[in-house]
Structures are given as C-alpha cells and as structure tokens.
Coordinates of C-alpha atoms in Angstrom, one line a residue:
X1 CA 27.4 -51.0 59.6
X2 CA 23.8 -51.4 60.5
X3 CA 20.9 -49.2 59.9
X4 CA 19.4 -47.6 63.0
X5 CA 15.7 -47.5 63.4
X6 CA 13.9 -44.4 62.0
X7 CA 12.0 -42.5 64.7
X8 CA 9.8 -39.3 64.9
X9 CA 10.6 -36.7 62.3
X10 CA 11.6 -34.1 64.8
X11 CA 14.5 -36.4 66.2
X12 CA 16.3 -36.1 62.9
X13 CA 18.8 -33.5 61.7
X14 CA 17.6 -31.3 59.0
X15 CA 20.0 -31.5 56.1
X16 CA 20.6 -30.8 52.5
X17 CA 21.0 -34.3 50.6
X18 CA 23.2 -33.9 47.3
X19 CA 23.0 -37.1 45.1
X20 CA 25.5 -37.6 42.2
X21 CA 24.4 -40.6 40.1
X22 CA 26.8 -40.3 37.4
X23 CA 30.2 -38.5 36.9
X24 CA 31.2 -35.0 37.2
X25 CA 32.2 -33.0 40.3
X26 CA 29.7 -30.5 40.5
X27 CA 27.8 -31.7 43.6
X28 CA 31.1 -32.2 45.2
X29 CA 31.8 -28.5 44.7
X30 CA 28.2 -27.6 46.0
X31 CA 28.8 -29.7 49.0
X32 CA 32.2 -28.1 50.0
X33 CA 30.8 -24.6 49.6
X34 CA 27.7 -25.5 51.6
X35 CA 29.8 -27.1 54.6
X36 CA 32.9 -24.9 54.6
X37 CA 31.6 -21.4 53.7
X38 CA 27.9 -21.5 54.2
X39 CA 27.5 -23.5 57.4
X40 CA 24.9 -25.8 56.1
X41 CA 24.6 -29.4 57.1
X42 CA 25.1 -31.4 53.7
X43 CA 24.9 -35.1 53.1
X44 CA 26.7 -36.1 49.7
X45 CA 25.8 -39.2 48.1
X46 CA 28.3 -40.4 45.2
X47 CA 27.4 -43.1 42.7
X48 CA 29.6 -45.6 44.5
X49 CA 27.9 -44.9 47.7
X50 CA 24.6 -46.2 46.0
X51 CA 26.0 -49.7 46.1
X52 CA 28.2 -49.7 49.1
X53 CA 26.7 -47.7 51.9
X54 CA 23.3 -49.0 53.7
X55 CA 20.4 -46.5 53.2
X56 CA 16.6 -46.5 54.4
X57 CA 13.9 -44.2 53.7
X58 CA 10.5 -44.1 55.8
X59 CA 7.9 -42.5 53.5
X60 CA 5.7 -41.8 56.5
X61 CA 8.1 -39.6 58.2
X62 CA 10.3 -38.4 55.6
X63 CA 13.4 -39.4 57.3
X64 CA 16.5 -41.0 55.5
X65 CA 19.2 -43.1 57.1
X66 CA 22.3 -42.9 55.5
X67 CA 24.9 -45.5 56.9
X68 CA 23.4 -45.2 60.4
X69 CA 22.8 -41.5 60.4
X70 CA 19.2 -40.4 60.5
X71 CA 18.6 -37.3 58.6
X72 CA 15.5 -35.2 57.6
X73 CA 16.0 -34.0 54.0
X74 CA 15.0 -30.6 53.6
X75 CA 16.6 -29.7 50.2
X76 CA 17.2 -32.8 47.9
X77 CA 19.2 -32.3 44.7
X78 CA 19.8 -35.3 42.4
X79 CA 22.0 -35.2 39.2
X80 CA 21.3 -37.8 36.4
X81 CA 19.0 -39.9 38.8
X82 CA 17.0 -41.5 35.7
X83 CA 17.4 -45.4 35.4
X84 CA 18.7 -44.9 31.8
X85 CA 21.4 -42.8 32.9
X86 CA 22.4 -45.0 35.9
X87 CA 22.4 -48.2 33.5
X88 CA 24.2 -46.5 30.8
X89 CA 27.1 -45.3 33.2
X90 CA 27.4 -48.5 35.1
X91 CA 30.8 -49.7 35.3
X92 CA 31.8 -53.3 34.1
X93 CA 31.9 -55.6 37.2
X94 CA 29.8 -53.1 39.4
X95 CA 26.8 -55.6 39.0
X96 CA 24.5 -52.8 37.9
X97 CA 21.3 -54.4 36.3
X98 CA 18.4 -52.7 34.9
X99 CA 16.3 -53.7 38.0
X100 CA 18.9 -52.2 40.3
X101 CA 18.8 -48.8 38.3
X102 CA 14.9 -48.7 38.1
X103 CA 14.9 -49.3 41.9
X104 CA 17.5 -46.5 42.9
X105 CA 15.8 -44.3 40.5
X106 CA 12.3 -44.8 42.4
X107 CA 14.0 -44.6 45.7
X108 CA 15.6 -41.1 45.0
X109 CA 12.5 -39.8 43.7
X110 CA 10.6 -40.7 46.7
X111 CA 13.1 -39.1 48.9
X112 CA 13.1 -36.0 46.7
X113 CA 9.3 -35.9 46.9
X114 CA 9.5 -35.8 50.6
X115 CA 11.5 -32.8 50.6
X116 CA 10.6 -29.2 51.1
X117 CA 12.8 -28.2 48.0
X118 CA 13.6 -30.6 45.3
X119 CA 16.2 -30.0 42.6
X120 CA 16.5 -29.5 39.6
X121 CA 12.8 -30.2 38.5
X122 CA 11.6 -31.5 35.3
X123 CA 11.6 -30.2 31.7
X124 CA 9.7 -32.1 28.8
X125 CA 11.4 -34.5 26.9
X126 CA 13.7 -33.5 23.7
X127 CA 11.5 -31.7 21.1
X128 CA 8.8 -31.3 23.4
X129 CA 11.0 -28.5 24.9
X130 CA 10.8 -26.6 21.6
X131 CA 6.9 -27.2 21.3
X132 CA 6.3 -25.6 24.6
X133 CA 8.7 -22.8 24.0
X134 CA 7.2 -21.9 20.6
X135 CA 3.7 -21.8 22.3
X136 CA 5.2 -19.5 24.8
X137 CA 6.5 -16.9 22.4
X138 CA 10.1 -18.2 22.5
X139 CA 11.7 -18.4 19.1
X140 CA 13.0 -22.0 18.2
X141 CA 14.6 -23.4 15.0
X142 CA 12.7 -25.7 12.5
X143 CA 13.3 -29.1 13.7
X144 CA 12.6 -32.9 12.5
X145 CA 13.5 -35.9 14.3
X146 CA 14.3 -38.6 12.0
X147 CA 16.3 -41.7 11.2
X148 CA 17.3 -40.4 7.6
X149 CA 19.4 -37.2 7.8
X150 CA 19.4 -36.4 4.2
X151 CA 15.6 -36.8 3.9
X152 CA 15.4 -34.7 7.1
X153 CA 17.4 -31.7 5.5
X154 CA 15.3 -31.8 2.4
X155 CA 12.1 -31.8 4.5
X156 CA 13.3 -28.7 6.4
X157 CA 14.1 -26.9 3.2
X158 CA 16.6 -24.6 4.9
X159 CA 20.2 -23.8 3.5
X160 CA 21.8 -25.4 6.4
X161 CA 21.0 -28.0 9.1
X162 CA 22.6 -29.1 12.3
X163 CA 22.5 -32.8 12.9
X164 CA 22.7 -33.9 16.5
X165 CA 22.4 -36.7 18.8
X166 CA 21.4 -35.5 22.2
X167 CA 22.8 -36.7 25.4
X168 CA 25.4 -38.9 23.7
X169 CA 28.0 -38.1 26.3
X170 CA 25.6 -39.7 29.1
X171 CA 24.4 -42.7 27.3
X172 CA 27.5 -43.6 25.3
X173 CA 30.2 -43.9 28.1
X174 CA 32.9 -45.0 25.7
X175 CA 34.5 -42.0 24.4
X176 CA 35.9 -44.0 21.3
X177 CA 32.5 -43.9 19.9
X178 CA 31.8 -40.3 20.2
X179 CA 33.0 -39.5 16.9
X180 CA 30.0 -41.1 15.4
X181 CA 27.6 -38.7 17.5
X182 CA 29.3 -35.3 17.3
X183 CA 27.1 -32.6 15.8
X184 CA 27.7 -31.4 12.4
X185 CA 26.6 -28.8 9.9
X186 CA 25.0 -30.2 6.5
X187 CA 24.5 -27.9 3.5
X188 CA 21.1 -28.5 1.6
X189 CA 22.6 -28.1 -1.7
X190 CA 25.5 -30.5 -1.2
X191 CA 25.6 -33.7 -3.1
X192 CA 23.6 -36.4 -1.5
X193 CA 25.6 -38.3 1.1
X194 CA 26.2 -42.0 1.3
X195 CA 25.3 -41.9 4.8
X196 CA 22.8 -44.8 5.8
X197 CA 19.9 -44.5 7.9
X198 CA 21.3 -44.3 11.4
X199 CA 18.7 -47.0 12.8
X200 CA 18.1 -44.4 15.5
X201 CA 16.2 -41.2 15.5
X202 CA 18.6 -38.1 15.6
X203 CA 17.8 -34.4 15.6
X204 CA 18.1 -32.3 12.4
X205 CA 17.6 -28.8 13.0
X206 CA 17.7 -25.5 11.1
X207 CA 21.1 -23.8 11.2
X208 CA 20.4 -20.4 12.9
X209 CA 22.9 -17.7 11.6
X210 CA 23.9 -16.1 15.0
X211 CA 26.1 -13.3 16.5
X212 CA 26.5 -14.9 19.9
X213 CA 26.2 -18.3 21.3
X214 CA 25.0 -18.4 25.1
X215 CA 24.9 -20.9 27.7
X216 CA 22.8 -19.6 30.6
X217 CA 22.4 -21.2 34.0
X218 CA 19.0 -20.8 35.8
X219 CA 19.3 -21.1 39.5
X220 CA 15.8 -20.7 41.4
X221 CA 15.6 -17.1 39.7
X222 CA 19.2 -16.3 39.7
X223 CA 21.0 -16.1 36.1
X224 CA 24.4 -16.7 35.2
X225 CA 25.6 -16.6 31.4
X226 CA 28.6 -17.5 29.5
X227 CA 29.3 -16.5 25.8
X228 CA 30.7 -19.4 23.8
X229 CA 33.0 -18.8 20.7
X230 CA 34.0 -22.2 18.8
X231 CA 35.0 -22.9 15.2
X232 CA 32.7 -25.8 14.8
X233 CA 29.6 -27.3 16.6
X234 CA 31.8 -30.3 17.7
X235 CA 34.7 -28.3 18.9
X236 CA 33.8 -28.8 22.5
X237 CA 34.9 -32.4 22.1
X238 CA 37.2 -32.4 19.3
X239 CA 39.3 -29.4 19.7
X240 CA 38.4 -28.0 23.4
X241 CA 41.5 -25.6 23.5
X242 CA 39.9 -23.7 20.6
X243 CA 36.7 -22.8 22.5
X244 CA 36.6 -19.5 24.4
X245 CA 34.1 -19.1 27.6
X246 CA 33.4 -15.6 28.7
X247 CA 31.2 -14.6 31.7
X248 CA 28.7 -12.0 30.3
X249 CA 25.6 -10.0 31.5
X250 CA 22.9 -12.1 30.1
X251 CA 20.7 -10.0 27.5
X252 CA 17.4 -9.1 28.8
X253 CA 15.7 -11.0 26.1
X254 CA 17.4 -14.2 26.9
X255 CA 16.7 -13.7 30.7
X256 CA 13.1 -13.2 29.9
X257 CA 13.1 -16.5 27.8
X258 CA 14.7 -18.6 30.2
X259 CA 12.6 -17.4 33.1
X260 CA 9.3 -18.0 31.0
X261 CA 10.5 -21.5 30.3
X262 CA 11.4 -22.3 33.9
X263 CA 8.1 -20.8 35.4
X264 CA 5.9 -22.8 33.0
X265 CA 7.9 -26.1 33.5
X266 CA 8.5 -25.6 37.5
X267 CA 12.4 -25.9 36.9
X268 CA 14.7 -24.7 39.6
X269 CA 17.9 -25.5 37.9
X270 CA 18.7 -25.8 34.3
X271 CA 21.6 -25.1 31.6
X272 CA 20.0 -23.4 28.7
X273 CA 21.7 -23.3 25.2
X274 CA 20.6 -20.1 23.4
X275 CA 21.7 -18.3 20.2
X276 CA 21.4 -14.5 19.5
X277 CA 20.8 -13.6 16.0
X278 CA 22.3 -10.4 14.6
X279 CA 19.0 -8.7 14.9
X280 CA 19.1 -9.4 19.0
X281 CA 16.3 -12.0 18.7
X282 CA 17.1 -14.9 20.9
X283 CA 16.5 -18.5 19.7
X284 CA 16.3 -21.3 22.2
X285 CA 18.0 -24.7 21.4
X286 CA 17.4 -26.8 24.5
X287 CA 17.7 -26.9 28.3
X288 CA 19.3 -29.6 30.4
X289 CA 18.1 -29.9 34.0
X290 CA 21.2 -31.8 34.8
X291 CA 23.6 -29.5 32.9
X292 CA 27.2 -29.4 34.0
X293 CA 29.2 -26.0 34.6
X294 CA 32.6 -26.8 36.0
X295 CA 34.2 -27.1 32.6
X296 CA 32.8 -23.8 31.5
X297 CA 33.9 -22.3 34.8
X298 CA 37.5 -23.6 34.2
X299 CA 37.8 -22.3 30.7
X300 CA 36.2 -18.7 31.9
X301 CA 38.3 -18.8 35.1
X302 CA 35.3 -17.7 37.1
X303 CA 33.3 -19.8 39.7
X304 CA 30.0 -17.8 39.7
X305 CA 28.0 -20.7 38.9
X306 CA 29.0 -22.8 41.6
X307 CA 28.8 -19.9 44.1
X308 CA 25.4 -18.9 43.1
X309 CA 24.3 -23.0 43.1
X310 CA 25.5 -23.2 46.7
X311 CA 23.5 -20.0 47.9
X312 CA 20.5 -21.2 46.0
X313 CA 20.6 -24.4 47.9
X314 CA 21.2 -22.7 51.3
X315 CA 18.4 -20.3 50.6
X316 CA 15.9 -23.3 50.1
X317 CA 17.1 -24.9 53.3
X318 CA 16.6 -21.9 55.3
X319 CA 13.2 -21.4 53.9
X320 CA 12.4 -24.9 54.6
X321 CA 13.6 -25.0 58.1
X322 CA 13.1 -22.9 61.3
X323 CA 16.9 -21.6 60.9
X324 CA 15.8 -18.1 60.0
X325 CA 18.0 -16.7 62.7
X326 CA 20.9 -18.1 60.8
X327 CA 20.3 -16.5 57.4
X328 CA 23.0 -13.8 58.0
X329 CA 25.6 -16.6 58.4
X330 CA 25.5 -16.3 54.5
X331 CA 26.6 -12.8 54.4
X332 CA 29.8 -13.6 56.2
X333 CA 30.6 -16.0 53.5

C-alpha cells in the first residue's frame, strides 16, 4: 500500500485523529462514539499500526497521510506517546528499539502541534505537580522522593506515610513484578524494617486521614467524578472486587482545585486523585494526563466519562472547522 502525495491543505478531509500508543480501549470507545453517534470523521491509530501502516506528515501543510488516506488533523489526542512509555510497552519480537520509540514520539508531537486542538496537554513531572499545586493554594501532602524509605518516613515526621512507585503499571509491563511496586502504608513508630535501599527513587508521602477518595476527570472544562472505597491503597491491584466505585457530584472545592490546576497547566484532559478530609478540605495527590477511565466506569456501571470525552472531542472539532452548521448533530445523539 503506497503513500499518496501530499497536496494543498484544503484538498484533505478534516478529521479527528486518536492515537493509542499503549494498551487500553479508551481511544477505541471514543472513536466508536464519535463515528457512530456524533457523526464525526475520525481516524484511530492503534499501537500495532505504528509499525504496520505507512504514514507521512507534511509540517508545511499540516497534512497527514495514513495508509494512503490524506487527512487534515483538526483534533489530535495521543495517549502514552512518550518514548519511554512506548519502549517499556514494546512486545518481544516487535523490533521496537529506543531510536524507533523516540522517532515515533517526535512524529506524533509534530502532528499534534499542527492541529487546532491537541489533547491531553502536559503537566509538571512527578513532585513538580505538588509544588505547583501548593503555590496555587491547593492543599498537598508532605512528600519526599528517596531511595531509603525508612529514612524518608523519619524525615517527614508524620504518624503514617504512603510509599508509592508512580506509573509502575506503565513502565513495568510484567504483572508478575508488580507486587514489588504496590503502594503501602508505613507506620513511623513501627520497628525499623529490613528493607534495603531500593536503588531507585520512590515517593514517600504523608498519609492523609480522609473521609472520601475521589477520582476526578477534567474534560476541557467538564467534570466527572467517582468516589472510591477500598480497604488498602493496593486493593485496586490485589483485590479489585473489594473496591467500590460510585459516580458522585464533585464537591465544589474539588472542582475549583482541578480547574485551577488545569488552567495553570493548559491541560485539556486529566485524571485527578484527590482526598477529602473530614473537615471538607480537599488534598491533591496527583494528576495523570493519560489516565484511564474504563475500569472505573465498569465498576460504577456508568459510562459518563466516555460520553463526555467524545462530546469534548466533537466540540473541539467543530470549533476547529467550518462545520458550525452541523453542531446540532450532537443534540440528536
């Protein structure tokens, strides 16, 4: 299958481009809603397509050719498009090398930069999120990043701390190794552990007594929230049946915190983990611009995030094209 030449940008069909660089069906669900319910031309690129389908991009015209189909990306949503993520999730025998992952990451960045609407946007890395949040008046837990957990707990001088390895599911694809990275609560006054220095930095964070745990999704101004109940911090992976997920009206203080951060970061989509203290104060833990949502929807038996994600993309597409007369198509869906 050859690649056709790239011509004037007005010759190409305006489309949404969804790119799923790792696992998960989130982009497939959004694609189906856009094409089946919201009458929106959409191209879905799965991770296997990156190595099997010819693609070409002209930075001068902003046109993308996918397997011989010339399109003009108006909205581009990429998930886990970093070189590190693609390399970590490479499958044995697929031939993915570091140079391949870097080249694809740069390619997708260029395509997204040419679009009118790019998703998800960026956030500060790791503890940088907490620094920004604190400076913006959002409450955060005391945190240290260390290779020595016991020393980190002593340094924080709090009754309990949570030890976390961020993004372990993404960068450790072998589930058999996950038990090493699961979050755990450590008591300050417990006997010193025989845990050796990990050799890699981990997050040691003040344990925040709380009434509610919230997973809040920000969708370009829209908000969807779930309340999470679980016996232990690791229960999502060790005992998922013990976890309850309930759709809830997001507390106003949580909405304000999330919108404050997204405005500061220029973030269009993000999954936020928050704790609500018994006093009503909301404490920000982290935001994931590539956060998944289908597992939470299945547990809650409610697909509001998927629908809002598709509507968000549709609205960005309409805004970025001359299809204003078709906006009412959404009303019938």
